[in-house]
Amino acid sequence: MENKAWNADHYKELNGYFREKIQHQLTTDPHLQKQVAEGKSLQLSEIVESMTLNDQVLWKEFLHLDQIKMHQDLQNHFEGKGAPLHDKSGFYRQPHQGDSDEQPLW
């Protein structure tokens, strides 16, 4: 995979895409549904493996961007800049406030 620079808009786009894609996989893939019905735990890697190859490539890109985001958030935290770290909810998982129709990141 080529080295991608930080792109906040693309990160948000992929974040929303995979939020929906993972939910879709869990509700439509017979193998995943069977495991859940049998009370077996699922690994995220199993869900990703059930996706198309194109989605798996996009997932790797998302993880790369997520790693950049995490590094930026940690650096900002150490320097006292940006959104503060909240116990059990991370840097940017605050409750949705205001009139924004933007999906919160997960």
XYZ file of N, CA and C in Angstrom:
318
model
N 0.844 -1.175 0.000
C 0.000 0.000 0.000
C 0.891 1.240 0.000
N 0.529 2.224 -0.805
C 1.312 3.442 -0.837
C 1.130 4.214 0.461
N 2.101 5.050 0.742
C 2.067 5.833 1.964
C 1.116 7.009 1.770
N 0.001 6.993 2.448
C -1.011 8.046 2.325
C -0.832 9.056 3.449
N -0.973 10.318 3.090
C -0.924 11.385 4.082
C -2.292 11.502 4.742
N -2.343 12.220 5.853
C -3.587 12.410 6.586
C -4.592 13.158 5.721
N -5.817 12.655 5.702
C -6.909 13.285 4.975
C -8.160 13.101 5.843
N -8.535 14.144 6.561
C -9.642 14.056 7.525
C -10.958 13.696 6.846
N -11.223 14.279 5.687
C -12.486 13.989 4.999
C -12.563 12.530 4.564
N -11.459 12.019 4.032
C -11.449 10.616 3.591
C -11.557 9.677 4.801
N -10.915 10.065 5.898
C -11.007 9.266 7.119
C -12.466 9.176 7.588
N -13.154 10.330 7.614
C -14.557 10.343 8.039
C -15.423 9.523 7.081
N -15.132 9.628 5.791
C -15.882 8.867 4.790
C -15.704 7.357 5.011
N -14.459 6.918 5.189
C -14.200 5.495 5.412
C -14.760 5.036 6.747
N -14.691 5.886 7.763
C -15.223 5.542 9.073
C -16.713 5.236 8.965
N -17.463 6.110 8.319
C -18.895 5.891 8.131
C -19.184 4.691 7.253
N -18.389 4.527 6.200
C -18.577 3.399 5.285
C -18.425 2.076 6.031
N -17.372 1.949 6.829
C -17.140 0.688 7.526
C -18.077 0.482 8.707
N -18.572 1.545 9.288
C -19.601 1.404 10.322
C -20.811 0.677 9.709
N -21.224 1.137 8.537
C -22.365 0.526 7.847
C -22.013 -0.853 7.279
N -20.832 -0.984 6.707
C -20.419 -2.245 6.074
C -20.334 -3.370 7.106
N -19.759 -3.100 8.247
C -19.634 -4.135 9.279
C -21.014 -4.550 9.776
N -21.884 -3.587 9.987
C -23.255 -3.914 10.394
C -23.944 -4.763 9.328
N -23.751 -4.396 8.068
C -24.327 -5.154 6.952
C -23.799 -6.590 6.944
N -22.494 -6.740 7.111
C -21.897 -8.090 7.120
C -22.480 -8.931 8.260
N -22.651 -8.328 9.405
C -23.170 -9.070 10.557
C -24.624 -9.496 10.378
N -25.364 -8.749 9.574
C -26.779 -9.074 9.401
C -27.070 -9.869 8.134
N -26.081 -10.009 7.241
C -26.348 -10.712 5.979
C -25.460 -11.914 5.706
N -24.295 -12.003 6.308
C -23.379 -13.109 6.029
C -23.797 -14.334 6.848
N -24.178 -15.428 6.171
C -24.663 -16.615 6.892
C -23.643 -17.211 7.876
N -22.376 -17.228 7.500
C -21.340 -17.785 8.387
C -21.222 -16.952 9.667
N -21.200 -15.630 9.508
C -21.100 -14.755 10.683
C -22.351 -14.862 11.549
N -23.517 -14.912 10.905
C -24.771 -15.040 11.650
C -24.806 -16.340 12.450
N -24.298 -17.415 11.848
C -24.287 -18.716 12.528
C -23.403 -18.653 13.771
N -22.231 -18.035 13.629
C -21.327 -17.934 14.777
C -21.964 -17.134 15.915
N -22.621 -16.047 15.565
C -23.278 -15.222 16.582
C -24.405 -16.015 17.238
N -25.197 -16.724 16.427
C -26.320 -17.513 16.954
C -25.839 -18.613 17.893
N -24.658 -19.148 17.623
C -24.093 -20.199 18.471
C -23.371 -19.635 19.688
N -23.398 -18.313 19.834
C -22.773 -17.683 20.989
C -21.258 -17.595 20.898
N -20.712 -17.814 19.705
C -19.262 -17.729 19.525
C -18.865 -16.276 19.324
N -17.709 -15.932 19.824
C -17.239 -14.558 19.629
C -16.654 -14.424 18.222
N -16.736 -13.213 17.707
C -16.190 -12.911 16.390
C -14.984 -12.006 16.547
N -14.002 -12.250 15.721
C -12.865 -11.345 15.644
C -13.123 -10.374 14.503
N -12.679 -9.150 14.644
C -12.851 -8.168 13.590
C -12.236 -8.663 12.286
N -11.137 -9.388 12.385
C -10.481 -9.913 11.183
C -11.399 -10.871 10.417
N -12.244 -11.630 11.118
C -13.193 -12.525 10.447
C -14.227 -11.737 9.652
N -14.675 -10.634 10.219
C -15.660 -9.802 9.532
C -15.017 -9.185 8.287
N -13.799 -8.689 8.427
C -13.095 -8.080 7.297
C -12.841 -9.124 6.210
N -12.482 -10.339 6.602
C -12.240 -11.400 5.621
C -13.494 -11.756 4.831
N -14.667 -11.483 5.381
C -15.909 -11.789 4.674
C -16.269 -10.705 3.658
N -15.514 -9.608 3.648
C -15.768 -8.509 2.719
C -15.106 -8.785 1.373
N -15.473 -7.987 0.385
C -14.852 -8.097 -0.935
C -13.377 -7.708 -0.831
N -12.593 -8.107 -1.814
C -11.170 -7.746 -1.818
C -10.991 -6.226 -1.871
N -11.848 -5.549 -2.631
C -11.777 -4.090 -2.694
C -12.014 -3.477 -1.314
N -13.005 -3.998 -0.589
C -13.269 -3.494 0.756
C -12.122 -3.816 1.707
N -11.467 -4.952 1.507
C -10.325 -5.289 2.358
C -9.169 -4.318 2.131
N -8.976 -3.889 0.886
C -7.948 -2.893 0.582
C -8.320 -1.559 1.223
N -9.598 -1.180 1.105
C -10.061 0.055 1.736
C -9.909 -0.020 3.259
N -10.146 -1.217 3.831
C -9.998 -1.395 5.279
C -8.551 -1.132 5.694
N -7.591 -1.625 4.922
C -6.175 -1.380 5.244
C -5.861 0.116 5.177
N -6.456 0.782 4.192
C -6.270 2.225 4.082
C -6.878 2.936 5.291
N -8.069 2.498 5.701
C -8.713 3.079 6.878
C -7.852 2.876 8.130
N -7.321 1.675 8.309
C -6.477 1.411 9.481
C -5.233 2.288 9.475
N -4.669 2.500 8.290
C -3.501 3.375 8.184
C -3.868 4.806 8.604
N -4.987 5.301 8.090
C -5.435 6.648 8.463
C -5.782 6.718 9.953
N -6.368 5.648 10.485
C -6.723 5.612 11.904
C -5.470 5.663 12.772
N -4.408 5.008 12.320
C -3.151 5.042 13.059
C -2.569 6.461 13.059
N -2.653 7.135 11.908
C -2.196 8.524 11.838
C -3.021 9.386 12.789
N -4.337 9.197 12.789
C -5.238 9.952 13.667
C -4.885 9.725 15.133
N -4.666 8.475 15.496
C -4.314 8.164 16.878
C -3.002 8.846 17.271
N -2.022 8.791 16.390
C -0.741 9.425 16.675
C -0.920 10.930 16.863
N -1.707 11.565 15.976
C -1.965 13.004 16.105
C -2.675 13.320 17.418
N -3.685 12.517 17.751
C -4.430 12.747 18.997
C -3.524 12.616 20.212
N -2.664 11.614 20.215
C -1.737 11.435 21.340
C -0.748 12.592 21.427
N -0.205 12.993 20.282
C 0.742 14.113 20.272
C 0.073 15.374 20.791
N -1.156 15.644 20.321
C -1.894 16.820 20.798
C -2.162 16.725 22.296
N -2.486 15.526 22.770
C -2.745 15.325 24.198
C -1.488 15.643 25.017
N -0.350 15.128 24.567
C 0.899 15.377 25.290
C 1.268 16.854 25.285
N 0.884 17.569 24.220
C 1.205 18.981 24.105
C 0.094 19.880 24.654
N -0.989 19.272 25.160
C -2.086 20.047 25.724
C -2.943 20.741 24.687
N -2.968 20.208 23.474
C -3.761 20.801 22.390
C -4.880 19.843 21.994
N -5.842 20.359 21.261
C -6.897 19.520 20.708
C -7.898 19.066 21.748
N -8.766 18.131 21.328
C -9.789 17.587 22.222
C -9.118 16.755 23.311
N -9.558 16.921 24.559
C -8.944 16.152 25.644
C -9.350 14.682 25.593
N -8.535 13.855 26.187
C -8.822 12.435 26.307
C -9.872 12.238 27.389
N -10.938 11.496 27.075
C -11.990 11.197 28.036
C -11.913 9.726 28.418
N -11.970 9.446 29.718
C -11.935 8.055 30.179
C -12.994 7.236 29.458
N -12.632 6.083 28.972
C -13.521 5.091 28.354
C -14.185 5.557 27.062
N -13.895 6.760 26.588
C -14.537 7.190 25.351
C -13.551 7.775 24.345
N -12.291 7.812 24.666
C -11.287 8.257 23.713
C -11.229 9.765 23.540
N -10.632 10.179 22.444
C -10.428 11.589 22.161
C -11.627 12.228 21.483
N -12.340 11.487 20.658
C -13.352 12.105 19.804
C -14.670 11.372 19.827
N -14.944 10.707 20.905
C -16.195 9.954 20.993
C -17.164 10.605 21.971
N -17.100 11.917 22.078
C -18.002 12.617 22.973
C -19.425 12.484 22.436
N -20.410 12.601 23.318
C -21.802 12.551 22.870
C -22.060 13.614 21.812
N -22.896 13.297 20.891
C -23.236 14.197 19.794
C -24.001 15.396 20.332
N -23.561 16.601 19.996
C -24.213 17.800 20.488
C -24.510 18.731 19.321
N -25.496 19.590 19.470
C -25.782 20.601 18.481
C -26.615 20.088 17.324
N -26.666 20.898 16.288
C -27.513 20.596 15.145
C -26.769 19.817 14.073
N -25.533 19.467 14.286
C -24.744 18.780 13.277
C -25.352 17.414 12.963
N -25.451 17.138 11.655
C -25.968 15.836 11.249
C -24.814 14.886 10.907
N -23.620 15.244 11.356
C -22.452 14.428 11.116
C -22.415 13.249 12.097
N -22.120 12.071 11.573
C -22.036 10.869 12.410
C -20.828 10.961 13.337
N -20.965 10.573 14.602
C -19.785 10.527 15.471
C -18.844 9.420 14.993
N -17.555 9.605 15.215
C -16.576 8.584 14.824
C -16.571 7.460 15.837
N -16.214 6.273 15.421
C -16.068 5.161 16.342
C -14.729 4.558 16.181
